[in-house]
Amino acid sequence: MNDVPYELLHKYNVAGPRYTSYPPAPSWRDDFGPPDYEKLIAESNAAEAPAPLSLYLHLPFCEKLCFFCGCTVVITGKNHRTEEGYLALLRKEIAWLAERVDRSRPVVQLHYGGGTPTYFDPERLDRLAEALHGAFTFAPDAELGVEIDPRVTTRAHLEVLRKGGFNRLSMGVQDFDPKVQETVNRVQPYEATRDLVEAARSLGFQSVNMDLIFGLPFQTPESFRRTIDKILSIGPDRLAVYSYAHVPWMKKHQRVNEPKLPTEREKFEIFRTALSRFTESGYEYIGMDHFARPDDELARARRNRTLWRNFQGYTTKAGTDLFGLGMSSIGGIADAYVQNQRDLPAYRAAMERGGPATMRGFRLSADDRLRRVVIQNLLCHGVIVKTEIEEQFGVPFDETFGDALAKLEECREDGLVEISDREIRATSLGRIFLRNLAMPFDAYLAAASEKPMFSRTL
Ligand code: SF4
């Protein structure tokens, strides 16, 4: 896997979805509104065995914009005056949801994403956790995770988060090289990052994830190797090594990066450096940019085929109903998706009218459900067992997916996938190209490819 040929990297470096949902968000419908969301919640309570809950809170504020950023973010500078007002809206939305969701359904997962959740001061984060614990029933072994930015996170933040039951941290690093950091407007010293991880471990956080990005301006294989060495000296439990998604037609601020970006070949070399250094240092490649220590839950779930993918990436909590809270947040409930208003004024207006702030959504058809499971199996387990799909959905696999199988032929010839009567299995090399292997099963891609929507796969 570590010697991925450049020719293949180049050939399969095409625009495609990341499949945190199927169908991907651009195919969702604008005529799905608040009444549809209420109905969906009622249906989920009435299910024969209501699913446990997963909650996602979007805390969108950051003081400074990183020039690679692709998140839905509100940049405020040092002025935090919107902080309290936003929390009031969130508390309103928490109360709205708690009135409708059956409280006997346990919360098994909670995630704060952003923006920068630790932009909020510790006292406010404390009150937010109290509101959630007061509104819902948390399972004793619930997984509570938070994205933190070491530049603005203090020990007091970590203490308050631990008190609120948080046991997982995810932190952005991206790159430790000073020139890269300056160019992307994110100066984050190694020592401060290392000290924060040490503080988190001493406070009892069970798992620390770090995010890196390859393909940033001025990055070289050598500079990234130095970053990797520093990361290895900190030794996080999990790593996400993302390809820089350059989408200036959606994120105009990214244009400043253009003159200094590495060439495609340099970017591939950086990727190969990361892949070989991390796997040689004992991390398992999970797929889709993620690495984990072999004893980490994520690695175990991949081996046991219990891994799942949702809007935060890979998760070990399959089978939950995910409810999103906050502007732009996304939920995935049974066979439907739902998204809140994407900008702050629209979210505020909706919540001030009493909520919810639903902007769009999607109910999956029988064909969507089938394809979702096929794509998930490929992305999470690297294999589709045809008989399992046939038994679950009552369809003949080879006939149903004749088109997809024909499109996969080229991938098979390139050594990315093995196809037999029984299964479709990504090879060790093919696990680098899981997005490409999933795309033939996507019934929406042809319509979506008419205008630029997705980043490149590498
Ligand atoms: S800290 Fe994260 S969310 Fe905020 S601007 Fe930087 S990349 Fe975007």
Coordinates of C-alpha atoms and ligand atoms in Angstrom, one line a residue:
M1 CA 0.0 0.0 0.0
N2 CA 2.9 2.4 0.8
D3 CA 4.2 2.3 -2.8
V4 CA 1.1 3.7 -4.5
P5 CA 2.2 4.4 -8.1
Y6 CA 1.9 8.1 -9.2
E7 CA 0.0 7.1 -12.3
L8 CA -2.8 5.6 -10.3
L9 CA -2.9 8.6 -7.9
H10 CA -3.2 10.9 -10.9
K11 CA -5.7 8.7 -12.7
Y12 CA -8.1 8.4 -9.7
N13 CA -7.7 12.0 -8.5
V14 CA -11.2 13.1 -9.6
A15 CA -13.9 15.1 -8.0
G16 CA -16.2 13.0 -5.8
P17 CA -18.2 13.0 -2.6
R18 CA -16.8 12.0 0.8
Y19 CA -19.9 9.9 1.5
T20 CA -20.6 11.1 5.0
S21 CA -24.2 10.6 3.8
Y22 CA -25.8 8.8 0.8
P23 CA -27.1 10.5 -1.2
P24 CA -24.7 13.4 -0.6
A25 CA -26.1 16.7 0.7
P26 CA -26.3 18.5 -2.7
S27 CA -29.1 16.0 -3.7
W28 CA -31.3 16.8 -0.7
R29 CA -34.6 18.6 -1.1
D30 CA -35.4 22.2 -0.1
D31 CA -39.1 21.4 0.2
F32 CA -38.4 19.3 3.4
G33 CA -39.2 21.7 6.2
P34 CA -40.1 22.0 9.9
P35 CA -43.3 19.9 9.8
D36 CA -41.4 17.1 8.0
Y37 CA -38.8 17.2 10.8
E38 CA -41.4 17.0 13.5
K39 CA -43.1 14.1 11.8
L40 CA -39.7 12.3 11.5
I41 CA -39.0 12.7 15.2
A42 CA -42.5 11.3 16.1
E43 CA -41.9 8.3 13.7
S44 CA -38.5 7.6 15.3
N45 CA -40.1 7.5 18.8
A46 CA -42.7 5.1 17.5
A47 CA -40.3 2.7 15.9
E48 CA -40.5 -0.9 17.1
A49 CA -37.1 -0.5 18.8
P50 CA -36.4 3.2 18.9
A51 CA -32.7 3.9 18.2
P52 CA -30.4 5.4 20.8
L53 CA -29.5 9.0 20.3
S54 CA -26.5 10.7 19.0
L55 CA -26.3 14.5 19.3
Y56 CA -24.2 16.9 17.3
L57 CA -23.9 20.6 18.3
H58 CA -22.4 23.1 15.9
L59 CA -20.5 25.9 17.6
P60 CA -19.6 27.9 14.6
F61 CA -17.4 30.8 15.9
C62 CA -13.7 31.3 15.4
E63 CA -11.6 34.4 16.1
K64 CA -9.5 34.1 12.9
L65 CA -10.0 32.5 9.6
C66 CA -7.6 29.7 8.5
F67 CA -7.2 30.2 4.8
F68 CA -7.8 26.5 4.0
C69 CA -11.0 26.4 6.0
G70 CA -13.9 24.6 4.4
C71 CA -16.2 24.6 7.5
T72 CA -19.4 26.6 8.1
V73 CA -17.9 29.2 10.3
V74 CA -18.5 32.7 11.7
I75 CA -15.3 34.8 12.2
T76 CA -15.6 37.4 15.0
G77 CA -12.1 38.6 15.8
K78 CA -11.7 39.1 19.6
N79 CA -15.2 40.4 19.9
H80 CA -17.3 37.6 21.5
R81 CA -20.5 39.5 21.9
T82 CA -22.6 36.9 19.9
E83 CA -21.5 34.1 22.2
E84 CA -24.2 34.4 24.8
G85 CA -27.0 35.0 22.3
Y86 CA -26.0 31.9 20.3
L87 CA -26.1 29.8 23.4
A88 CA -29.6 31.1 24.3
L89 CA -30.7 29.9 20.8
L90 CA -29.1 26.5 21.3
R91 CA -30.7 26.1 24.7
K92 CA -34.0 26.9 23.0
E93 CA -33.4 24.2 20.4
I94 CA -32.3 21.7 23.0
A95 CA -35.6 22.3 24.9
W96 CA -37.6 22.0 21.6
L97 CA -36.0 18.7 20.8
A98 CA -36.3 17.3 24.3
E99 CA -40.0 18.0 24.3
R100 CA -40.4 15.8 21.2
V101 CA -37.8 13.0 21.6
D102 CA -38.7 10.2 23.9
R103 CA -36.5 10.8 27.0
S104 CA -36.2 7.1 27.6
R105 CA -34.0 6.9 24.5
P106 CA -30.4 7.1 25.8
V107 CA -27.8 9.4 24.4
V108 CA -24.8 7.2 23.5
Q109 CA -22.8 9.8 21.6
L110 CA -22.4 13.6 21.8
H111 CA -20.1 15.7 19.6
Y112 CA -19.3 19.4 19.7
G113 CA -18.0 20.6 16.3
G114 CA -17.3 23.9 14.8
G115 CA -16.0 26.4 14.3
T116 CA -14.1 26.2 17.5
P117 CA -16.1 24.9 20.5
T118 CA -13.5 26.2 22.9
Y119 CA -14.0 29.7 21.6
F120 CA -16.7 29.7 24.3
D121 CA -15.5 30.4 27.7
P122 CA -15.4 27.5 30.2
E123 CA -18.2 28.8 32.3
R124 CA -20.5 28.9 29.2
L125 CA -19.5 25.5 28.1
D126 CA -20.3 24.2 31.6
R127 CA -23.8 25.6 31.4
L128 CA -24.3 24.1 27.9
A129 CA -23.4 20.7 29.2
E130 CA -25.7 21.1 32.1
A131 CA -28.6 22.0 29.7
L132 CA -27.9 18.9 27.7
H133 CA -27.7 16.6 30.8
G134 CA -30.9 18.1 32.1
A135 CA -32.8 17.6 28.9
F136 CA -31.7 14.1 27.8
T137 CA -30.8 10.7 29.4
F138 CA -27.1 9.9 28.9
A139 CA -25.9 6.3 28.8
P140 CA -23.2 5.7 31.4
D141 CA -20.7 4.7 28.7
A142 CA -21.7 7.5 26.3
E143 CA -18.9 8.7 24.0
L144 CA -18.6 12.5 24.4
G145 CA -16.2 14.2 22.0
V146 CA -15.2 17.8 21.3
E147 CA -13.1 19.5 18.7
I148 CA -10.6 21.8 20.3
D149 CA -8.2 24.4 18.9
P150 CA -5.0 24.4 21.0
R151 CA -4.5 28.1 20.3
V152 CA -7.5 29.1 22.4
T153 CA -8.0 26.1 24.7
T154 CA -6.9 26.4 28.4
R155 CA -6.7 23.8 31.1
A156 CA -9.9 25.4 32.6
H157 CA -11.7 24.5 29.3
L158 CA -10.5 20.9 29.6
E159 CA -11.5 20.6 33.3
V160 CA -15.0 21.9 32.5
L161 CA -15.4 19.5 29.6
R162 CA -14.3 16.5 31.7
K163 CA -16.7 17.6 34.4
G164 CA -19.4 17.6 31.7
G165 CA -18.6 13.9 30.8
F166 CA -16.4 14.5 27.7
N167 CA -13.9 11.7 27.2
R168 CA -12.6 12.4 23.7
L169 CA -10.7 15.2 22.1
S170 CA -10.1 16.0 18.5
M171 CA -7.7 18.8 17.7
G172 CA -6.7 20.5 14.5
V173 CA -2.9 20.7 13.9
Q174 CA -2.7 20.6 10.1
D175 CA 1.0 21.3 9.9
F176 CA 3.7 22.4 12.3
D177 CA 6.0 24.1 9.7
P178 CA 6.2 27.8 10.6
K179 CA 6.1 29.0 7.0
V180 CA 3.1 26.8 6.2
Q181 CA 1.4 28.0 9.4
E182 CA 2.0 31.6 8.7
T183 CA 0.8 31.3 5.1
V184 CA -2.5 29.6 6.1
N185 CA -3.0 32.1 9.0
R186 CA -2.9 29.5 11.7
V187 CA 0.2 29.8 13.9
Q188 CA 0.1 27.0 16.5
P189 CA 3.3 26.1 18.3
Y190 CA 4.2 22.4 18.7
E191 CA 5.0 22.9 22.5
A192 CA 1.5 24.3 23.2
T193 CA -0.2 21.4 21.3
R194 CA 1.9 18.8 23.1
D195 CA 1.3 20.4 26.6
L196 CA -2.4 20.4 25.9
V197 CA -2.5 16.7 25.0
E198 CA -0.5 16.0 28.2
A199 CA -3.0 18.0 30.2
A200 CA -5.9 16.2 28.6
R201 CA -4.4 12.8 29.4
S202 CA -3.8 13.8 33.0
L203 CA -7.4 14.8 33.3
G204 CA -8.6 11.4 32.0
F205 CA -9.6 12.0 28.4
Q206 CA -9.5 8.5 26.9
S207 CA -8.8 9.3 23.3
V208 CA -7.1 12.1 21.4
N209 CA -7.4 12.6 17.7
M210 CA -5.3 14.9 15.6
D211 CA -6.2 16.3 12.2
L212 CA -3.5 17.0 9.6
I213 CA -3.9 18.4 6.1
F214 CA -1.6 17.6 3.2
G215 CA -1.5 19.8 0.1
L216 CA -1.3 23.1 1.9
P217 CA 0.8 26.1 0.5
F218 CA 4.6 25.7 0.8
Q219 CA 4.3 22.1 2.1
T220 CA 7.0 19.7 0.9
P221 CA 7.5 16.0 1.6
E222 CA 10.5 17.0 3.8
S223 CA 8.6 19.7 5.8
F224 CA 5.6 17.3 6.3
R225 CA 8.0 14.6 7.4
R226 CA 9.1 16.9 10.2
T227 CA 5.5 17.5 11.2
I228 CA 4.8 13.8 11.2
D229 CA 7.8 13.2 13.5
K230 CA 6.4 15.8 15.9
I231 CA 3.0 14.2 15.8
L232 CA 4.5 10.8 16.5
S233 CA 6.4 12.2 19.5
I234 CA 3.0 13.2 20.9
G235 CA 1.4 9.9 20.0
P236 CA -2.3 10.6 19.5
D237 CA -4.7 7.6 19.5
R238 CA -6.2 8.5 16.1
L239 CA -5.2 10.6 13.2
A240 CA -7.1 12.1 10.3
V241 CA -4.8 13.1 7.4
Y242 CA -7.0 15.0 5.0
S243 CA -6.3 16.1 1.5
Y244 CA -6.6 19.9 1.3
A245 CA -10.0 20.4 -0.3
H246 CA -9.4 23.3 -2.6
V247 CA -12.9 24.5 -3.5
P248 CA -12.6 28.2 -4.2
W249 CA -15.9 28.4 -6.1
M250 CA -17.5 27.7 -2.6
K251 CA -14.9 29.1 -0.3
K252 CA -13.6 32.2 -1.9
H253 CA -10.9 32.9 0.8
Q254 CA -9.0 29.8 -0.4
R255 CA -8.0 31.8 -3.6
V256 CA -5.0 33.3 -1.6
N257 CA -3.5 29.8 -1.4
E258 CA -3.4 29.2 -5.1
P259 CA 0.0 30.6 -6.1
K260 CA 1.8 28.6 -3.4
L261 CA 0.1 25.2 -3.6
P262 CA 2.3 22.1 -4.1
T263 CA 2.0 20.5 -7.6
E264 CA -0.1 17.4 -7.9
R265 CA 3.0 15.3 -7.9
E266 CA 4.4 17.0 -4.8
K267 CA 1.0 16.5 -3.1
F268 CA 1.0 12.8 -3.9
E269 CA 4.5 12.5 -2.5
I270 CA 3.5 14.2 0.7
F271 CA 0.6 11.8 0.9
R272 CA 2.8 8.8 0.4
T273 CA 5.2 10.1 3.0
A274 CA 2.3 10.3 5.6
L275 CA 0.9 6.9 4.6
S276 CA 4.3 5.1 5.0
R277 CA 5.4 7.0 8.1
F278 CA 2.2 6.4 10.1
T279 CA 1.7 2.8 9.1
E280 CA 5.4 2.0 9.7
S281 CA 5.0 3.6 13.2
G282 CA 2.2 1.3 14.2
Y283 CA -0.9 3.0 13.1
E284 CA -3.6 1.1 11.2
Y285 CA -5.0 2.7 8.1
I286 CA -8.7 2.7 8.6
G287 CA -9.6 4.1 5.2
M288 CA -10.7 7.5 3.9
D289 CA -7.8 9.5 5.5
H290 CA -8.1 7.9 9.0
F291 CA -5.5 6.1 11.0
A292 CA -5.8 4.5 14.5
R293 CA -3.7 2.6 16.9
P294 CA -4.5 -1.1 16.6
D295 CA -6.0 -1.2 20.1
D296 CA -8.2 1.8 19.4
E297 CA -12.0 1.2 19.2
L298 CA -12.0 2.5 15.6
A299 CA -9.4 -0.1 14.4
R300 CA -11.3 -2.9 16.3
A301 CA -14.6 -1.8 14.8
R302 CA -13.1 -2.0 11.3
R303 CA -11.8 -5.5 12.0
N304 CA -15.2 -6.6 13.4
R305 CA -17.1 -4.9 10.6
T306 CA -19.1 -2.7 13.0
L307 CA -17.6 0.6 11.8
W308 CA -20.1 3.1 10.3
R309 CA -19.8 6.5 8.7
N310 CA -21.7 9.6 9.5
F311 CA -21.3 13.4 9.2
Q312 CA -18.3 13.4 11.5
G313 CA -16.5 10.7 9.6
Y314 CA -16.0 7.2 10.9
T315 CA -17.9 6.2 14.1
T316 CA -18.2 3.1 16.2
K317 CA -21.8 4.0 17.1
A318 CA -23.8 2.5 14.3
G319 CA -27.6 2.3 14.5
T320 CA -28.2 5.6 16.3
D321 CA -30.5 8.4 15.3
L322 CA -28.3 11.5 15.0
F323 CA -29.9 14.9 15.8
G324 CA -28.1 18.1 14.8
L325 CA -28.4 21.3 16.9
G326 CA -27.1 24.7 15.9
M327 CA -26.8 26.5 12.6
S328 CA -26.0 24.3 9.6
S329 CA -26.0 21.1 11.7
I330 CA -27.1 17.9 10.1
G331 CA -29.1 15.0 11.4
G332 CA -29.5 11.5 10.2
I333 CA -32.7 9.9 11.6
A334 CA -33.7 6.4 10.4
D335 CA -34.0 6.7 6.7
A336 CA -33.9 10.5 6.4
Y337 CA -31.5 13.4 6.6
V338 CA -32.3 16.9 7.9
Q339 CA -30.3 20.1 7.9
N340 CA -30.7 23.3 9.8
Q341 CA -30.4 26.8 8.3
R342 CA -26.9 27.4 7.2
D343 CA -26.3 31.0 8.2
L344 CA -26.6 32.7 11.6
P345 CA -29.4 35.2 10.8
A346 CA -31.6 32.6 9.2
Y347 CA -31.0 30.2 12.1
R348 CA -31.6 32.9 14.7
A349 CA -34.8 34.0 12.9
A350 CA -36.2 30.4 12.8
M351 CA -35.4 29.8 16.5
E352 CA -36.9 33.1 17.5
R353 CA -40.1 32.1 15.8
G354 CA -40.1 29.0 18.0
G355 CA -38.1 26.6 15.9
P356 CA -37.1 24.3 14.4
A357 CA -34.6 25.7 12.0
T358 CA -35.0 23.0 9.3
M359 CA -33.8 24.2 5.9
R360 CA -33.7 21.0 3.9
G361 CA -33.8 17.3 4.2
F362 CA -34.3 14.0 2.4
R363 CA -36.2 10.8 2.8
L364 CA -34.4 7.8 1.2
S365 CA -36.2 5.7 -1.3
A366 CA -35.8 1.9 -1.3
D367 CA -33.1 2.2 -3.9
D368 CA -31.3 4.9 -1.8
R369 CA -31.3 2.6 1.2
L370 CA -29.9 -0.3 -0.8
R371 CA -27.1 1.9 -2.3
R372 CA -26.3 3.5 1.1
V373 CA -25.6 0.1 2.7
V374 CA -23.5 -1.0 -0.3
I375 CA -21.4 2.2 -0.2
Q376 CA -21.1 2.1 3.6
N377 CA -19.9 -1.5 3.5
L378 CA -17.2 -0.6 1.0
L379 CA -16.1 2.5 2.9
C380 CA -16.2 1.0 6.3
H381 CA -15.2 -2.6 5.8
G382 CA -13.6 -2.6 2.4
V383 CA -15.8 -5.4 1.2
I384 CA -19.3 -5.9 -0.1
V385 CA -20.6 -9.5 0.5
K386 CA -23.2 -9.9 -2.3
T387 CA -25.3 -12.6 -0.5
E388 CA -25.6 -10.3 2.6
I389 CA -27.0 -7.5 0.4
E390 CA -29.3 -10.0 -1.4
E391 CA -30.6 -11.3 1.9
Q392 CA -31.1 -7.9 3.4
F393 CA -32.8 -6.3 0.4
G394 CA -34.2 -9.2 -1.6
V395 CA -32.5 -8.2 -4.8
P396 CA -30.2 -10.1 -7.1
F397 CA -26.9 -8.3 -6.7
D398 CA -25.2 -8.8 -10.1
E399 CA -28.3 -7.8 -12.0
T400 CA -29.1 -4.8 -9.8
F401 CA -25.6 -3.4 -10.0
G402 CA -24.6 -4.5 -13.6
D403 CA -23.7 -0.9 -14.5
A404 CA -21.6 -0.4 -11.4
L405 CA -19.8 -3.8 -11.9
A406 CA -19.0 -2.8 -15.5
K407 CA -17.5 0.5 -14.3
L408 CA -15.5 -1.3 -11.6
E409 CA -13.8 -3.4 -14.3
E410 CA -11.1 -0.7 -14.9
C411 CA -10.4 -0.5 -11.1
R412 CA -10.1 -4.3 -11.1
E413 CA -7.6 -4.2 -14.0
D414 CA -5.6 -1.5 -12.0
G415 CA -5.5 -3.8 -9.0
L416 CA -7.8 -1.8 -6.7
V417 CA -10.5 -4.3 -6.3
E418 CA -11.1 -8.1 -6.5
I419 CA -14.5 -9.2 -7.8
S420 CA -15.8 -12.7 -7.3
D421 CA -19.2 -14.4 -7.3
R422 CA -19.3 -13.9 -3.6
E423 CA -17.9 -10.5 -2.9
I424 CA -16.3 -7.2 -4.0
R425 CA -13.2 -6.5 -2.0
A426 CA -10.9 -3.5 -2.0
T427 CA -7.3 -4.7 -2.2
S428 CA -4.7 -3.2 0.1
L429 CA -3.9 -0.7 -2.7
G430 CA -7.6 -0.1 -3.3
R431 CA -8.2 1.0 0.2
I432 CA -6.5 4.3 -0.7
F433 CA -9.2 4.7 -3.4
L434 CA -12.3 3.8 -1.5
R435 CA -14.2 6.9 -2.7
N436 CA -13.5 6.0 -6.3
L437 CA -14.7 2.4 -5.7
A438 CA -17.9 3.7 -4.1
M439 CA -18.7 6.2 -6.9
P440 CA -20.0 3.6 -9.4
F441 CA -22.7 2.7 -7.0
D442 CA -23.9 6.3 -6.6
A443 CA -27.1 6.9 -8.6
Y444 CA -26.9 10.7 -8.2
L445 CA -23.4 11.3 -9.4
A446 CA -24.1 11.9 -13.0
A447 CA -26.6 14.7 -12.2
A448 CA -24.2 16.2 -9.6
S449 CA -21.2 16.3 -11.9
E450 CA -22.8 18.9 -14.2
K451 CA -21.5 21.7 -11.9
P452 CA -18.5 21.7 -9.5
M453 CA -19.6 20.5 -6.1
F454 CA -17.1 18.1 -4.7
S455 CA -13.4 18.3 -4.0
R456 CA -10.9 15.9 -5.6
T457 CA -10.5 12.5 -4.0
L458 CA -6.8 13.2 -3.2
Ligands
SF4_1 S1 -10.2 26.9 13.4 FE1 -11.2 25.4 12.1 S2 -13.3 26.1 11.8 FE2 -12.0 27.8 12.5 S3 -11.3 28.9 10.7 FE3 -9.7 27.5 11.3 S4 -10.2 25.6 10.1 FE4 -12.0 26.9 10.1

